Short mmCIF file of C-alpha atoms in Angstrom, two decimals:
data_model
loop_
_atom_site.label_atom_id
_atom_site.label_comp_id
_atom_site.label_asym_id
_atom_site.label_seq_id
_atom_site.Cartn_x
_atom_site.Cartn_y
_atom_site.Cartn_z
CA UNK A 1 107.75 67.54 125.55
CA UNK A 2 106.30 70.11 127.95
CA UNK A 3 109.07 72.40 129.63
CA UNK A 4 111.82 71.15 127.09
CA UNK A 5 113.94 73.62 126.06
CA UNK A 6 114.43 73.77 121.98
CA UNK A 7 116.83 76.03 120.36
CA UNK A 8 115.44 77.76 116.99
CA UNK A 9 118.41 77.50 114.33
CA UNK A 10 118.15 79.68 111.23
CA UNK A 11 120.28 78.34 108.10
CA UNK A 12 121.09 80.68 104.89
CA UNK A 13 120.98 78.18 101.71
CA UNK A 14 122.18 77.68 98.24
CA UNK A 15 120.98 75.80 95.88
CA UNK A 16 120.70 74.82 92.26
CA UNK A 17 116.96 73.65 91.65
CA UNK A 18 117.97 71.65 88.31
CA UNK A 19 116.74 68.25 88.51
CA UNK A 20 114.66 69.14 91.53
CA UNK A 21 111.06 69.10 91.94
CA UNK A 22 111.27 72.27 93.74
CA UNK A 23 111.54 73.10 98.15
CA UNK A 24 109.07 71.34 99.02
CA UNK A 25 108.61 67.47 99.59
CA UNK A 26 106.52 65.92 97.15
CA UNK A 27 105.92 62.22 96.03
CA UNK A 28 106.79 63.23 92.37
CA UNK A 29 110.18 63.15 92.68
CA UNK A 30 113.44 64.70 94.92
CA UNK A 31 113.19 67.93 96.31
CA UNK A 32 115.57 70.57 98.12
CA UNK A 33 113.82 70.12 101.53
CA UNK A 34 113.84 66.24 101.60
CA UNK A 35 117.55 66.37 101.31
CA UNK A 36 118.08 68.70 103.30
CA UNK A 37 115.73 67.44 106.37
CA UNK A 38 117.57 64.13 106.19
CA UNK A 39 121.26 66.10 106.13
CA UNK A 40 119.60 67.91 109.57
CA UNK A 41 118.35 64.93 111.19
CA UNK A 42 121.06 62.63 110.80
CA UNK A 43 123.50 65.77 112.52
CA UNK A 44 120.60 66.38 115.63
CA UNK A 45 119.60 62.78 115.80
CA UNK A 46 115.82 63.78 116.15
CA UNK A 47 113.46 64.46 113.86
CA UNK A 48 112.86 67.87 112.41
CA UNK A 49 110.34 70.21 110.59
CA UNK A 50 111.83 72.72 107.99
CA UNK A 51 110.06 76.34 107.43
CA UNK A 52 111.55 78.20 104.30
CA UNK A 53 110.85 81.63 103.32
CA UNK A 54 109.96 80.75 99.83
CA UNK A 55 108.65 77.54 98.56
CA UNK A 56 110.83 77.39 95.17
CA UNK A 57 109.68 76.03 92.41
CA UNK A 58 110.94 73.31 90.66
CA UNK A 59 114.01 73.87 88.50
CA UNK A 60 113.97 77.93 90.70
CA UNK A 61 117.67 78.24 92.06
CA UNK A 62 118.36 80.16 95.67
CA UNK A 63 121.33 82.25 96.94
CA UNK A 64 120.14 82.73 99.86
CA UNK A 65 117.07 81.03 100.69
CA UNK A 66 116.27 81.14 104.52
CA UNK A 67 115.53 77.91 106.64
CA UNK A 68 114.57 77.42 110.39
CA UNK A 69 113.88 74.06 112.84
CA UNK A 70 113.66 73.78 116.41
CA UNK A 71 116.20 70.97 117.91
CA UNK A 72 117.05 70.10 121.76
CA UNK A 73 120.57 69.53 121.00
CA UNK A 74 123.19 71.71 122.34
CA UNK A 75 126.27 72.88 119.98
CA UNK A 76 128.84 74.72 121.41
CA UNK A 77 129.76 76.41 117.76
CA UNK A 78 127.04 76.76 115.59
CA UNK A 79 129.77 77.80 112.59
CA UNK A 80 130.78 74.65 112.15
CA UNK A 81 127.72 72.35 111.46
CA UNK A 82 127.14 73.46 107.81
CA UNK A 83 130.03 71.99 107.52
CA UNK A 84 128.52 68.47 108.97
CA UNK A 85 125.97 69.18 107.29
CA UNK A 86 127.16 69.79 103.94
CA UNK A 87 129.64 66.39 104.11
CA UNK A 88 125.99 64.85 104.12
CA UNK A 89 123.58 66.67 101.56
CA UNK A 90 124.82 66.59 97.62
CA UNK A 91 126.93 69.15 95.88
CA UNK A 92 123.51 70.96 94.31
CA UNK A 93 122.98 71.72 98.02
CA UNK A 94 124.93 73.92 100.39
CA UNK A 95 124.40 75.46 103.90
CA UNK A 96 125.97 78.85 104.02
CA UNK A 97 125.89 79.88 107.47
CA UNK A 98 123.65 78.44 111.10
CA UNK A 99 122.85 81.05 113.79
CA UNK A 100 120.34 80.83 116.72
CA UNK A 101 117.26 82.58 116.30
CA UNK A 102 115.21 84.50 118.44
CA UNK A 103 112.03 81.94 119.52
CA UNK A 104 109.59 83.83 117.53
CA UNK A 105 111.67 83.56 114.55
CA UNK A 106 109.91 82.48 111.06
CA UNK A 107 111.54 83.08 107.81
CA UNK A 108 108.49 83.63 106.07
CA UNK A 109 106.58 86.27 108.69
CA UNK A 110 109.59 87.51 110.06
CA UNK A 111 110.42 88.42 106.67
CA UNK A 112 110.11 91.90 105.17
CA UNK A 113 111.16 91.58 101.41
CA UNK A 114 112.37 89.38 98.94
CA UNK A 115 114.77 89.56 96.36
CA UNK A 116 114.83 87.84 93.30
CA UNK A 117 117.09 87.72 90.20
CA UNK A 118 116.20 86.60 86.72
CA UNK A 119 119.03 86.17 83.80
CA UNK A 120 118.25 86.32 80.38
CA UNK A 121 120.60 85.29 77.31
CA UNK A 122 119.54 87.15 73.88
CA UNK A 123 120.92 86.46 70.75
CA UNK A 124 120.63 83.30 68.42
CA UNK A 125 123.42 81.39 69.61
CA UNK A 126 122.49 79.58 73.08
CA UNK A 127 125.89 79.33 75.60
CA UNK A 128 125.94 76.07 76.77
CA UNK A 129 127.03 76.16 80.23
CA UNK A 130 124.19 79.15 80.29
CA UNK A 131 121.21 76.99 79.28
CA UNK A 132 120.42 75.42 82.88
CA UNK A 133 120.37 79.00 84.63
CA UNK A 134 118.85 81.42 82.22
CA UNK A 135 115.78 81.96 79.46
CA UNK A 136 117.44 82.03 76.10
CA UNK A 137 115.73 84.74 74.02
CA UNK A 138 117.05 84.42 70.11
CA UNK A 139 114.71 87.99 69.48
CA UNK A 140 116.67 90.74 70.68
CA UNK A 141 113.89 93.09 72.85
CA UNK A 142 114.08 96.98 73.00
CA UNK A 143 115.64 96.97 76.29
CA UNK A 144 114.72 101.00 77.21
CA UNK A 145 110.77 99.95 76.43
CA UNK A 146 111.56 97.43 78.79
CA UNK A 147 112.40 99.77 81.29
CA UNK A 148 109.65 101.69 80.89
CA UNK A 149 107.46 98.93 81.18
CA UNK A 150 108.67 98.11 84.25
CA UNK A 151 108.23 101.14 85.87
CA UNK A 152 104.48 100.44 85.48
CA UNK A 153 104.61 97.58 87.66
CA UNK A 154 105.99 98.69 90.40
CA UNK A 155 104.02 99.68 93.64
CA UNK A 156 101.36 98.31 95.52
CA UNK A 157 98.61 97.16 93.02
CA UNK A 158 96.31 94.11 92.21
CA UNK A 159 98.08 91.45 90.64
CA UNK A 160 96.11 88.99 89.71
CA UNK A 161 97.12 88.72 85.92
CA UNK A 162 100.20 87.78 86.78
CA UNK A 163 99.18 84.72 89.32
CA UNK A 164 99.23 81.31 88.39
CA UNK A 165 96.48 79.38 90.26
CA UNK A 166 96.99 76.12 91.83
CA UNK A 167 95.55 73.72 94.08
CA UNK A 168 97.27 75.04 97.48
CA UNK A 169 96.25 78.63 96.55
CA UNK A 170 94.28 80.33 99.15
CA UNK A 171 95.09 84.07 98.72
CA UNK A 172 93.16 86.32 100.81
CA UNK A 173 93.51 89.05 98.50
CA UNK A 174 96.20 89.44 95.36
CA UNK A 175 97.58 93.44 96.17
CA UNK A 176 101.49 93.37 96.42
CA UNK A 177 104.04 96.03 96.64
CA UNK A 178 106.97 95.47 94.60
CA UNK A 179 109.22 98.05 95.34
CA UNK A 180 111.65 97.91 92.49
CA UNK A 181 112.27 96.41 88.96
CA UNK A 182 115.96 96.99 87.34
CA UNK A 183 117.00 95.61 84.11
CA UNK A 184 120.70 95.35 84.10
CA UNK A 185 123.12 94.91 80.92
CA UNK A 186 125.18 92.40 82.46
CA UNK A 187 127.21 92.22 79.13
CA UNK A 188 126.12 92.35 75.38
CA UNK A 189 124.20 89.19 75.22
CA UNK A 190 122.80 88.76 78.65
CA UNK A 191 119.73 91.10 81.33
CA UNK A 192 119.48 90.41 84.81
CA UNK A 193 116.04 91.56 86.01
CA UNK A 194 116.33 92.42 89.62
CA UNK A 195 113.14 92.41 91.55
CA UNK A 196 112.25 93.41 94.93
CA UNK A 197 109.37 93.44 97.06
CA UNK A 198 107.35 92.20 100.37
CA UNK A 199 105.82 89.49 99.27
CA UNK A 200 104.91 87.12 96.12
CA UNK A 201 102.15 85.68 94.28
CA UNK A 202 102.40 82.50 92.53
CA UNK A 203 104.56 82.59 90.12
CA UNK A 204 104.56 86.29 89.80
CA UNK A 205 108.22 87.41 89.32
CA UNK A 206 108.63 85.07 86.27
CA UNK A 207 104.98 86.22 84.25
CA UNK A 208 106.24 89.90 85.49
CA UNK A 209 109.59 89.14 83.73
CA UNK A 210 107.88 87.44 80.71
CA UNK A 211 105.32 90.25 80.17
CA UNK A 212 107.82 92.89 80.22
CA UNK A 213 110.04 90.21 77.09
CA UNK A 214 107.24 89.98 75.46
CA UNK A 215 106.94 93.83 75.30
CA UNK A 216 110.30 94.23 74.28
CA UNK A 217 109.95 91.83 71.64
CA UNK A 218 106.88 94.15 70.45
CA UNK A 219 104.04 91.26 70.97
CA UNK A 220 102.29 93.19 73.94
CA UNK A 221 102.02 96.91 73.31
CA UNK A 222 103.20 98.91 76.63
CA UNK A 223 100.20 100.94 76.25
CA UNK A 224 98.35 97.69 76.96
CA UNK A 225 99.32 97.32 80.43
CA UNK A 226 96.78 99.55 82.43
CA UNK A 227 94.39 96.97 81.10
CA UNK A 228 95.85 94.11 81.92
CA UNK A 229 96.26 94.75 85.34
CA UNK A 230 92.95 96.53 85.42
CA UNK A 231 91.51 92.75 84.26
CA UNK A 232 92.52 91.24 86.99
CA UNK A 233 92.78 87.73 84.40
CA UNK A 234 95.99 85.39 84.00
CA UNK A 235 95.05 85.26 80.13
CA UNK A 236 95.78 88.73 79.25
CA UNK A 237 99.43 89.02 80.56
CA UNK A 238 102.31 87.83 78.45
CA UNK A 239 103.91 84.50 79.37
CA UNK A 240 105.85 82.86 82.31
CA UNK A 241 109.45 83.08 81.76
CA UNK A 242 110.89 79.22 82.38
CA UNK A 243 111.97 78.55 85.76
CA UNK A 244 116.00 78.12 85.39
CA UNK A 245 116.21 81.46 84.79
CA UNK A 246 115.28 82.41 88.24
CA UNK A 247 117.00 82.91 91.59
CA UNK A 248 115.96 83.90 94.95
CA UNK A 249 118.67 86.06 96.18
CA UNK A 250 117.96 87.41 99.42
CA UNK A 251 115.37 87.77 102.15
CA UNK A 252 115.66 90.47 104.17
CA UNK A 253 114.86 90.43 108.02
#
C-alpha cells in the first residue's frame, strides 16, 4: 500500500536440515522456509515473503542462517517474538535472535562472506548419534596432504569443476574468492573443514571438501589439481561430500 510504513526484521536461524527438502519451498516435500513463513505469519497476521542468505540444501544444517521480511506491525520488544515464534515452528527449527534492519537490508547482498563448517568421522566404526550430521569416512586420509591441498584452493579463481549445474543456475561468471580452508582435528576420529569466503557456487563447499578426501585417501593425486581447475569441467574433480555433513555457520555483514 503506497505510503505504508513496513518495518524490515532480520532473524538469525538454526536449523537441522534432516528430513527437509532444503530452505526453499518446494512441492516435493517440507522445507525450512515453509515452516518458518507460516510460524511468521500466524505472529504478524499478514502475509510475508522470506529472503535467506543461503538457499540450503536439502538435508544442509544452519547455525546461523540469516532471514529478513517486511511487516506493518508494530512490536514494542523485538527480543521476545522468537520466542512466539518458536512456540509455533517444530523443534528442528529455532529463531535465535529478531532485530530491525536498516530498509536496504538483504541478507544475501548485504552480505560479505560466508562461513561454512563440514564434519567428517574417519575410522570403520560409524557413531550413531554422528551419522545424521557428518560424512563417515572408514579410509583414514593423510590429513597434512590434505592441508596442502587446500591451500591450492584458496583465492579468487575459476571454479567451475567444482559446480553442480541445475535448472535455476544462471551464473554470470564462476570466479570466487574463498579466503580460507582449515582442517581441524577435532579429536582422533573426527575433521571439521572450516571454509570461508564471499560467495558460493552450487554446491561448491561440499565437491571442495570431497576433492580434498579423495586426495587424502590417495585417489586424486595433489599434483592433479592445477588441471582440474584449469578444465573448468565438473567431471574431473573428486566427489560431493553428502549433505549432513554440512553447516552454514555464519554470514557476516
Amino acid at each position: 500500500m503506497p505510503g505504508k510504513k513496513y518495518n524490515n526484521l532480520k532473524l538469525v536461524i538454526a536449523y537441522d536440515g534432516t528430513g527437509y527438502k532444503g530452505w526453499q519451498k518446494t512441492v516435493a516435500g517440507q522445507s525450512i522456509e515453509e515452516a518458518l513463513q507460516k510460524s511468521i505469519e500466524t505472529v504478524c497476521q499478514h502475509p510475508i515473503e522470506l529472503q535467506a542468505a543461503s538457499r540450503t540444501d536439502a538435508g544442509v544444517h544452519a547455525l546461523g542462517q540469516v532471514v529478513n521480511f517486511l511487516t506493518s506491525k508494530s512490536f514494542e520488544d523485538l527480543s521476545l517474538l522468537p520466542v512466539r515464534f518458536n512456540q509455533l515452528l517444530p523443534s528442528s527449527i529455532t529463531v535465535l535472535s529478531c532485530e530491525n534492519a536498516d530498509d536496504d537490508f538483504h541478507p544475501t547482498i548485504s552480505a560479505q562472506g560466508k562461513e561454512y563448517h563440514y564434519f567428517v568421522c574417519l575410522g570403520p566404526l560409524q557413531i550413531p548419534h554422528h551419522r545424521l550430521y557428518s560424512w563417515h569416512c572408514p579410509c583414514r586420509p593423510d590429513i597434512e596432504l590434505m592441508r596442502l591441498a587446500a591451500q591450492q584452493l584458496v583465492g579468487y579463481q575459476d571454479f567451475s569443476a567444482f559446480c553442480n549445474f541445475h535448472a535455476n543456475s544462471r551464473y554470470s561468471h564462476f570466479e570466487r574468492e574463498v579466503a580460507s580452508i582449515e582442517i581441524i582435528k577435532i579429536d582422533t576420529n573426527r575433521l571439521c573443514f572450516v571454509v570461508k569466503g564471499h560467495s558460493f557456487l552450487y554446491k561448491m563447499v561440499r565437491n571442495l571438501v570431497g576433492t580434498i578426501i579423495n586426495i587424502g585417501q590417495g585417489k586424486i593425486g595433489i599434483d592433479r589439481l592445477p588441471a582440474i581447475i584449469a578444465a573448468k569441467d565438473r567431471k574431473e574433480a573428486g566427489i560431493s561430500a553428502p549433505a549432513q555433513g554440512l553447516f552454514l555457520k555464519s554470514i557476516y555483514y
